Short mmCIF file of C-alpha atoms and ligand atoms in Angstrom, two decimals:
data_model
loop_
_atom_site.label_atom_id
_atom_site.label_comp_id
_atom_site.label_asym_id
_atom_site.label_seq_id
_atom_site.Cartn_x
_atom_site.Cartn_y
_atom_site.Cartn_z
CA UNK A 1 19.71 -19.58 0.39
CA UNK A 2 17.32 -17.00 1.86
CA UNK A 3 15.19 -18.37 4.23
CA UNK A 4 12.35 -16.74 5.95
CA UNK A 5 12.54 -17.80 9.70
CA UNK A 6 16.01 -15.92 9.98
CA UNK A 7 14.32 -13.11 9.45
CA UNK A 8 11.23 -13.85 12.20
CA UNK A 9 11.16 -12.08 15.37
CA UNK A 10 12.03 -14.25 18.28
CA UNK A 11 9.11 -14.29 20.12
CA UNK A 12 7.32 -14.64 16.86
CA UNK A 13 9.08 -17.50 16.02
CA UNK A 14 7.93 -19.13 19.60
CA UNK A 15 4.00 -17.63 18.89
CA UNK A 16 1.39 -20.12 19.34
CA UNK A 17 -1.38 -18.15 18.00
CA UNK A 18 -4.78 -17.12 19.20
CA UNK A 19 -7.34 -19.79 17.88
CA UNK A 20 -11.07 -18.17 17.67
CA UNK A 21 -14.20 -19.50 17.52
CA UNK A 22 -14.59 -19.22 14.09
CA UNK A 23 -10.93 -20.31 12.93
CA UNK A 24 -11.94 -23.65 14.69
CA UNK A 25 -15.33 -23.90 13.51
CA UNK A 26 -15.75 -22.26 10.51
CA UNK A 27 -18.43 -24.39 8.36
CA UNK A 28 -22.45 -24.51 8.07
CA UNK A 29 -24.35 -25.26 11.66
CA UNK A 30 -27.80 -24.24 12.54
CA UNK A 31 -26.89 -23.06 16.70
CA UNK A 32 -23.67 -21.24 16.79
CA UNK A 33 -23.29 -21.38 20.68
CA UNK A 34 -19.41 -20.83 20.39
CA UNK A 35 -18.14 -17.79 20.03
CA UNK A 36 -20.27 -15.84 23.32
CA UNK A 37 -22.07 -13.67 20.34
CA UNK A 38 -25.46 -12.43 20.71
CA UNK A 39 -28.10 -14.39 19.27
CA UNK A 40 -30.46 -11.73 18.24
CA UNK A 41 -29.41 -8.83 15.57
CA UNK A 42 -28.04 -8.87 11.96
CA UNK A 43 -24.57 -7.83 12.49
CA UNK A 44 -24.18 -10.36 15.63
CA UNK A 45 -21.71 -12.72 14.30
CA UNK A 46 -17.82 -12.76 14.11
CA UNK A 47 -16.28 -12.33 10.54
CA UNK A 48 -15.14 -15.32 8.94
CA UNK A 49 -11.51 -14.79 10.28
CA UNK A 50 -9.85 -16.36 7.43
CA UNK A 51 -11.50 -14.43 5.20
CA UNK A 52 -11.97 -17.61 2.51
CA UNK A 53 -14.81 -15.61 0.00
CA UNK A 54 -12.96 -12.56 -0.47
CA UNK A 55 -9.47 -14.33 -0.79
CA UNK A 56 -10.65 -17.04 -3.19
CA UNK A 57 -12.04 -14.21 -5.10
CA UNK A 58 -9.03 -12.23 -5.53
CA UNK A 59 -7.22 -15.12 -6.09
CA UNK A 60 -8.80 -15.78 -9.27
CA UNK A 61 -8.71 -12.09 -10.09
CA UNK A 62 -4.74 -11.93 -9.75
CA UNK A 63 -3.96 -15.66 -10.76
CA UNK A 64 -2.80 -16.62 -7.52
CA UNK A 65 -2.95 -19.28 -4.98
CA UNK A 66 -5.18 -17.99 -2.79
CA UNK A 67 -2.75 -18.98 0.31
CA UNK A 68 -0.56 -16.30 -0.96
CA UNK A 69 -2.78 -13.51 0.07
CA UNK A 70 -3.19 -11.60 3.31
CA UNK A 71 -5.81 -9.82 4.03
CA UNK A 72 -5.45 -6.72 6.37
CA UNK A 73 -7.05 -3.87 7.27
CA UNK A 74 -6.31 -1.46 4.75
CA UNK A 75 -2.26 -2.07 3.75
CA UNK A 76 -1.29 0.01 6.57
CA UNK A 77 -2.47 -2.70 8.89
CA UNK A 78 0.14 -5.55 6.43
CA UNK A 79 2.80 -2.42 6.82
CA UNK A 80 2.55 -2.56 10.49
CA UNK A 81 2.62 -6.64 10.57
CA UNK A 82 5.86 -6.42 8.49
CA UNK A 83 7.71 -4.73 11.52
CA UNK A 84 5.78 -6.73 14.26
CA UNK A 85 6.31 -9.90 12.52
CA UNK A 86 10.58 -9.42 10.87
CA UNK A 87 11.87 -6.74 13.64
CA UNK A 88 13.55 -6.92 16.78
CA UNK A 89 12.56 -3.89 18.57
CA UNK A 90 15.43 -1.93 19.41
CA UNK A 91 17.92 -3.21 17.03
CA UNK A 92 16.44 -4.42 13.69
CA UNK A 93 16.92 -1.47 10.74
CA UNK A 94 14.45 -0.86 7.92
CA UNK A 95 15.19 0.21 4.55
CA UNK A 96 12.70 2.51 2.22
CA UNK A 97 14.07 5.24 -0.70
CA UNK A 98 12.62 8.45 -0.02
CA UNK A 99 10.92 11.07 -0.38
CA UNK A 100 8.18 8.48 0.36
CA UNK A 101 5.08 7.34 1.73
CA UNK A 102 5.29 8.63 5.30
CA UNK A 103 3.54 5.36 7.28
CA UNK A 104 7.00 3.58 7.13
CA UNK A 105 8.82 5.62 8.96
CA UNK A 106 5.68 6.11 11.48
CA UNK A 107 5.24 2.12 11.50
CA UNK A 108 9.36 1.93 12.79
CA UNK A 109 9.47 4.55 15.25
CA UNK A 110 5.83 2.79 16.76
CA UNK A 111 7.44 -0.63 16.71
CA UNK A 112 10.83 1.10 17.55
CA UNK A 113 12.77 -0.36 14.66
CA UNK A 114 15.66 2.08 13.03
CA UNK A 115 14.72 3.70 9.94
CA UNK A 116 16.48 5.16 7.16
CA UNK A 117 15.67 6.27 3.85
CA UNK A 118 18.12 6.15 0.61
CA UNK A 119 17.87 9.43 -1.35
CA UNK A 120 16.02 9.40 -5.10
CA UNK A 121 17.53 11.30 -7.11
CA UNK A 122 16.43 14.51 -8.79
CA UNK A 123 14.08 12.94 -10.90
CA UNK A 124 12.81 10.59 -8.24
CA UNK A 125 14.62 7.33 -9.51
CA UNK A 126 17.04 5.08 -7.80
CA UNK A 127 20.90 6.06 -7.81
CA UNK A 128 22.31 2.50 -8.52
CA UNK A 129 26.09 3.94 -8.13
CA UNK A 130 25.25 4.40 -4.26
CA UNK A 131 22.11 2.52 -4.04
CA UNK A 132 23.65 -1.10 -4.53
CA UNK A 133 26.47 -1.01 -2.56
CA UNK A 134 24.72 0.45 0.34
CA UNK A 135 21.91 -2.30 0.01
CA UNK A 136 24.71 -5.30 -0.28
CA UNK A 137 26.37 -4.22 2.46
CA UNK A 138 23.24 -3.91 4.71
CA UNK A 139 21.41 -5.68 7.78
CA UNK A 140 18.44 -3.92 7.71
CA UNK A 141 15.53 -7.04 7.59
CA UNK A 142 13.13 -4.81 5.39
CA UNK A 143 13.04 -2.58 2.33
CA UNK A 144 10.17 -0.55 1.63
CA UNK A 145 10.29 0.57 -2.25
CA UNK A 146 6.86 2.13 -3.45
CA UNK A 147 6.12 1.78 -6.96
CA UNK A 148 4.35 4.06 -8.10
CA UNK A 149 5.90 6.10 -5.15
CA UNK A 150 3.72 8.61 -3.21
CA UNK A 151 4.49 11.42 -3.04
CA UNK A 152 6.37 11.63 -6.08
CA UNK A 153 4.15 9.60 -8.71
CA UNK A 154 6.32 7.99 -10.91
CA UNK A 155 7.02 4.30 -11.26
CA UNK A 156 10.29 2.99 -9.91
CA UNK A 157 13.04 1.69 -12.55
CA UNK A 158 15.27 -1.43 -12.40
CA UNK A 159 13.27 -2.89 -9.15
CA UNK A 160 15.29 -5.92 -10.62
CA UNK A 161 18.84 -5.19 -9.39
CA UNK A 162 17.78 -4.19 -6.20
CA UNK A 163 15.56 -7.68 -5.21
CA UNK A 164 19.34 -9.52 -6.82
CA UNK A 165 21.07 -6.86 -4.11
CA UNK A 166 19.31 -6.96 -1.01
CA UNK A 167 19.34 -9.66 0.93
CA UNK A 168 16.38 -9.34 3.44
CA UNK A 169 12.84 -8.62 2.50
CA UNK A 170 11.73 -6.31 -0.29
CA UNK A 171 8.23 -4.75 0.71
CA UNK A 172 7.11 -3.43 -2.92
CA UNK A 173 4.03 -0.94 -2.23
CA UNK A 174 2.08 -1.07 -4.99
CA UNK A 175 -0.86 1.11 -4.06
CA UNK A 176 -1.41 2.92 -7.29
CA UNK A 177 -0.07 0.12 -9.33
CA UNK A 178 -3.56 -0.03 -11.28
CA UNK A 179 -3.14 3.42 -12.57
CA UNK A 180 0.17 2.54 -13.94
CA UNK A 181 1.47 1.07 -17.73
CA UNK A 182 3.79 -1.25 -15.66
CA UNK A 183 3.01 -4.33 -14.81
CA UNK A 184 2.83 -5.51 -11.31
CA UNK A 185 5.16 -7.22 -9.47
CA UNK A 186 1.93 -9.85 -7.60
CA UNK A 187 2.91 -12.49 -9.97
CA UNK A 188 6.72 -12.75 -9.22
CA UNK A 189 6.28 -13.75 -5.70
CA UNK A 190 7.24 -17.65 -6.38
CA UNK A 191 10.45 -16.16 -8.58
CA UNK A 192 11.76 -13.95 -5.37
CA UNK A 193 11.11 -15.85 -1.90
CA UNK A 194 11.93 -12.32 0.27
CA UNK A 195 9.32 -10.50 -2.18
CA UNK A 196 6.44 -9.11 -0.23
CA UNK A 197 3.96 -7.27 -2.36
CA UNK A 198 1.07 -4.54 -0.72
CA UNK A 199 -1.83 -3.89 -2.95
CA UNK A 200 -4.68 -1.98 -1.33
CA UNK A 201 -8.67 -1.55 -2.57
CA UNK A 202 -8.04 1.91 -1.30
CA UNK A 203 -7.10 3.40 -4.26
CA UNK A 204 -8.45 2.43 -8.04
CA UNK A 205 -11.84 0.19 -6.37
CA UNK A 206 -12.58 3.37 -4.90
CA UNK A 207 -13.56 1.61 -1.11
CA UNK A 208 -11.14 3.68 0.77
CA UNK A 209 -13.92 3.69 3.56
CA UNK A 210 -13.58 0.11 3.69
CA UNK A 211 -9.86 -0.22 4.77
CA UNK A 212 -9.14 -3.49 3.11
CA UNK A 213 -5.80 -3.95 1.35
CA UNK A 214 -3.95 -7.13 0.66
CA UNK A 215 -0.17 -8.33 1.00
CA UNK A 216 0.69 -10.97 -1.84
CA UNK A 217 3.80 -13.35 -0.77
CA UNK A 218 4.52 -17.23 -0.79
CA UNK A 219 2.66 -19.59 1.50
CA UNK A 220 5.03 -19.47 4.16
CA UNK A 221 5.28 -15.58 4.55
CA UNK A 222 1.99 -15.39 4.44
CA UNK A 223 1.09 -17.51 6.94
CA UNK A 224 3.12 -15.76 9.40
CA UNK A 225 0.68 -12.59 8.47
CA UNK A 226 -1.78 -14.63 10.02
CA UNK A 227 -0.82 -15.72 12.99
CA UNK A 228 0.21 -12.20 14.27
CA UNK A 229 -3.28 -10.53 12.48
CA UNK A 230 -5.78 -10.01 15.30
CA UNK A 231 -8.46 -12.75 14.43
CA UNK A 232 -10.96 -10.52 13.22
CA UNK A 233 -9.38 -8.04 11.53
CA UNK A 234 -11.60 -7.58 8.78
CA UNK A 235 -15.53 -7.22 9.47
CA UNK A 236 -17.85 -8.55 7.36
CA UNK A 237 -19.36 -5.45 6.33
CA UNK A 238 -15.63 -4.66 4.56
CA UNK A 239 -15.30 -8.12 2.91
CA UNK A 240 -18.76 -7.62 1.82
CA UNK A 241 -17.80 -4.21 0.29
CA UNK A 242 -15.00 -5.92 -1.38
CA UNK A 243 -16.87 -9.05 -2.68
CA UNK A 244 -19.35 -6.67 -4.22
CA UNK A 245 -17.02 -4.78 -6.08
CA UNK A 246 -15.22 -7.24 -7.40
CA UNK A 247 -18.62 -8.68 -9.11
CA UNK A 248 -17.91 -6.17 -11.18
CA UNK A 249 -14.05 -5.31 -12.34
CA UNK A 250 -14.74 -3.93 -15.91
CA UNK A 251 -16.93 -1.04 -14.52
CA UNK A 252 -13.78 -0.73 -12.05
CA UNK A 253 -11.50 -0.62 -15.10
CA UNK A 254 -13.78 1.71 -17.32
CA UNK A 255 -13.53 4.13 -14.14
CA UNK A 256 -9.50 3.49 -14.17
CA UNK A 257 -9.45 4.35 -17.58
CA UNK A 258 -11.42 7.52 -17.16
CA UNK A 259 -9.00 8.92 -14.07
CA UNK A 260 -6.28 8.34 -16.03
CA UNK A 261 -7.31 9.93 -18.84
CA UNK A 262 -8.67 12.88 -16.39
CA UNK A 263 -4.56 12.69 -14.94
CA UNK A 264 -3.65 13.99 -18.78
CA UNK A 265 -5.72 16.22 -18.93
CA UNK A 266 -5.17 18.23 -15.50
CA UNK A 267 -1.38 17.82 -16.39
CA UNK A 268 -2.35 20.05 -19.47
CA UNK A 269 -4.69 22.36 -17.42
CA UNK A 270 -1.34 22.64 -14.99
CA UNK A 271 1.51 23.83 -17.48
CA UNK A 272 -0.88 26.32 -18.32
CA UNK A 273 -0.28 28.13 -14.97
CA UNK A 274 2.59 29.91 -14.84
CA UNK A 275 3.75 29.96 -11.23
CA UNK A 276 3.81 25.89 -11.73
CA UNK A 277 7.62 25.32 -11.87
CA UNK A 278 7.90 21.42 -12.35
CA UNK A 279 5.01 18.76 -13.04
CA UNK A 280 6.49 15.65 -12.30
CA UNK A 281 5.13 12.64 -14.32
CA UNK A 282 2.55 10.35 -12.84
CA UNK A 283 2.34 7.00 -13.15
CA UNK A 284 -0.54 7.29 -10.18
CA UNK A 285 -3.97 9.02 -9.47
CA UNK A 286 -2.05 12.08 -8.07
CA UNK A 287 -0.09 14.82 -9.88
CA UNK A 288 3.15 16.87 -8.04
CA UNK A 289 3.83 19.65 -8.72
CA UNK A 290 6.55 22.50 -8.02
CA UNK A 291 4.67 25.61 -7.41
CA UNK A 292 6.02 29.30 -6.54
CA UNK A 293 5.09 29.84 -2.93
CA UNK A 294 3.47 26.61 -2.01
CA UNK A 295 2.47 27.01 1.51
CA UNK A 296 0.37 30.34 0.46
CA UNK A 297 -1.00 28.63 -2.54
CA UNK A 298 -2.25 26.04 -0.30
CA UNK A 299 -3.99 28.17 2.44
CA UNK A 300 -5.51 30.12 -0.37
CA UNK A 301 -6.75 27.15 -1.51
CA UNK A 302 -7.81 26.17 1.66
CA UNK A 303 -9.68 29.12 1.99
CA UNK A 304 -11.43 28.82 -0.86
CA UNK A 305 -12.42 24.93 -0.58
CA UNK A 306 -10.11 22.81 -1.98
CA UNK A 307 -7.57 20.69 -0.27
CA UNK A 308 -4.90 19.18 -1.70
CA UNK A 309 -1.65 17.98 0.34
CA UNK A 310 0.71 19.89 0.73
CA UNK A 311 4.45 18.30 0.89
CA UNK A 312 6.54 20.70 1.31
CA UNK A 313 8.51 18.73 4.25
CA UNK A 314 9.80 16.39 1.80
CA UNK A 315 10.24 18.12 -0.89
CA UNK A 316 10.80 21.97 -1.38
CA UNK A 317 7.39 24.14 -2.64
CA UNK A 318 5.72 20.52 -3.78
CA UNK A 319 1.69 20.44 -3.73
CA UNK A 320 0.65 16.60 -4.37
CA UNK A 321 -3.05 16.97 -6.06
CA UNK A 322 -4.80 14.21 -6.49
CA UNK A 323 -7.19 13.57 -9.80
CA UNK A 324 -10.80 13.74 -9.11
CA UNK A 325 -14.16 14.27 -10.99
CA UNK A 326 -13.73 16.62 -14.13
CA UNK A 327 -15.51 19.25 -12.02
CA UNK A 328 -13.57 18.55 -9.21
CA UNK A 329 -10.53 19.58 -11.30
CA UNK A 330 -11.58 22.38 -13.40
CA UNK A 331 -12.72 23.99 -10.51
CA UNK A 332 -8.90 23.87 -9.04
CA UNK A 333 -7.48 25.10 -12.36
CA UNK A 334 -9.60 28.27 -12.28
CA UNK A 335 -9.17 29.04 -8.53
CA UNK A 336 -5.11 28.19 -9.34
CA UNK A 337 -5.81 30.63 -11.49
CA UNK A 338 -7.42 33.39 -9.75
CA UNK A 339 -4.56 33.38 -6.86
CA UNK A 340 -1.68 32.24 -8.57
C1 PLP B 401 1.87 4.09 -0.90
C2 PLP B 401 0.74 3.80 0.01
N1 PLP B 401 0.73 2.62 0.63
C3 PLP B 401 -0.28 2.30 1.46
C4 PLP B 401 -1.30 3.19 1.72
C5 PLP B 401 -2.36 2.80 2.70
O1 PLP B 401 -3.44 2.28 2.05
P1 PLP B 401 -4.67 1.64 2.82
O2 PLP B 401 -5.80 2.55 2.64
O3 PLP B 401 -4.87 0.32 2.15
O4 PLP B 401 -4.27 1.47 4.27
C6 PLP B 401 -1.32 4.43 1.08
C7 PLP B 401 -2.39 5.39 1.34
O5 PLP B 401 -2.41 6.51 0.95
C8 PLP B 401 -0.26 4.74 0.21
O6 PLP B 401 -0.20 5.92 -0.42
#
């Protein structure tokens, strides 16, 4: 039976966490003379370090117990905690199918964990015939699987067999999950008990500027997210930001609604260009695409205004564009089509 403190770093395991100010007090009082803040000043006190508003809030959003969220800052901050908080440095291994989102690997080699990815295939899906017996036979403590994946954009099939396969913790990043027709995993969490799911505000709430993003798990793995979290990890200007957006998630969804429908429509605008070789399908708020000489394409771009990422290290002449305003992206198709 899997159990969760096998995979906790030692010294982890032994933690007896930081206890702030706030975590002890945390309720109404007229003098707050505890936490050495400054009395004067309207950003002088400590964020509420459990973060009880915003995760109550989400909670209800998701239909979750609220003590099975984590809040970080931004999901690169849970990515991070994953390989502070499972890893040995120096001996654990880590897991992820690539081409993907480049912070795991960065997140390993910081916390100097071994890292390896397991090829996609040619149409950016999971190769069962090699995938499952490499994952059975494995030690590594974490596997990353994005889903929708970045850079490629399309959701990941049969995410089943590989949570019945593996048996350490499945990470599934699910930071464009709200522009996708599958459903997210959140909700399976008490089903899997080595199922860690990243969700970020990043993305579809638009609050990118905010860095908040949230890791969804059972009680217990979540609550060894917060002891290793710095106390204040989240200000109170970012919960704030949150808490205000979430007053209002239909206005969030009509926007949703209107980048995906945007995504079509630039996917249209693309196969219209004939030095576009491949557009791969999205299932996110980006497009890739296979483009005759990508790296010139991109300076020329660059030259005249418009950025878009350019990924040709993990994949040959890709471009990854992401969706923006209508303007935004009729003004790439005509510049695509002045240099192209
Ligand atoms: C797949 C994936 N996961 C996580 C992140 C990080 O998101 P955040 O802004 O919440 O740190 C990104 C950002 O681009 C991403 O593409």
């Amino acid at each position: 039976m899997f159990d969760v403190k096998n995979y906790i770093r030692q010294n982890v395991l032994k933690l007896e966490s930081y206890s702030s100010a706030r975590d002890e007090f945390g309720s109404e009082a007229s003098v707050f003379l505890d936490a050495n803040e400054n009395p004067f000043g309207s950003l002088n006190r400590y964020p509420d370090p459990k973060q009880t508003r915003l995760k109550q809030r989400i909670a209800e959003l998701k239909g979750l117990y609220r003590q099975s969220i984590f809040v970080g800052n931004g999901s690169d901050e849970a990515i991070d905690l994953c390989f502070r908080i499972f890893c040995e440095p120096g001996k654990s291994e880590v897991l992820s199918f690539g081409p993907t989102y480049g912070m795991y690997k960065v997140s390993a080699a910081i916390n100097d964990v071994g890292y390896s990815e397991i090829e996609l295939n040619d149409v950016f899906q999971i190769d069962f015939g090699t995938a499952i017996d490499r994952l059975e036979n494995s030690d590594a403590r974490l596997l990353f699987l994005c889903s929708p994946n970045n850079p490629t954009g399309n959701g990941i099939v049969g995410i089943e067999k590989i949570l019945s396969a593996f048996k350490g913790i499945v990470v599934i990043d699910e930071a464009y999950i709200d522009f996708s027709d599958e459903p997210s995993w959140a909700k399976r969490i008490y089903e899997f008990p080595n199922l860690i799911v990243l969700q970020t505000f990043s993305k579809a709430f638009g609050l990118a500027a905010a860095r908040v993003g949230i890791a969804i798990s059972n009680p217990e793995i979540i609550s060894w997210f917060d002891k290793v979290k710095p106390p204040y990890n989240v200000s109170s200007l970012n919960q704030d930001a949150v808490l205000k957006r979430l007053i209002d998630v239909e206005k969030v969804n009509s926007e949703i609604e209107i980048l995906k429908v945007e995504r079509e429509k630039l996917m249209s605008a693309l196969a219209e260009i004939p030095s576009i070789e491949k557009i791969f399908p999205s299932q996110a708020n980006f497009i890739l695409i296979r483009i005759d000489r990508a790296e010139s394409v991109y300076e020329k771009l660059i030259d005249l205004g418009i950025v878009v990422r350019k990924r040709t290290s993990q994949i040959p002449n890709a471009l990854r564009i992401t969706v923006g305003t209508p303007q935004e992206n009729l003004s790439l198709i005509q510049t695509l089509k002045q240099i192209t």
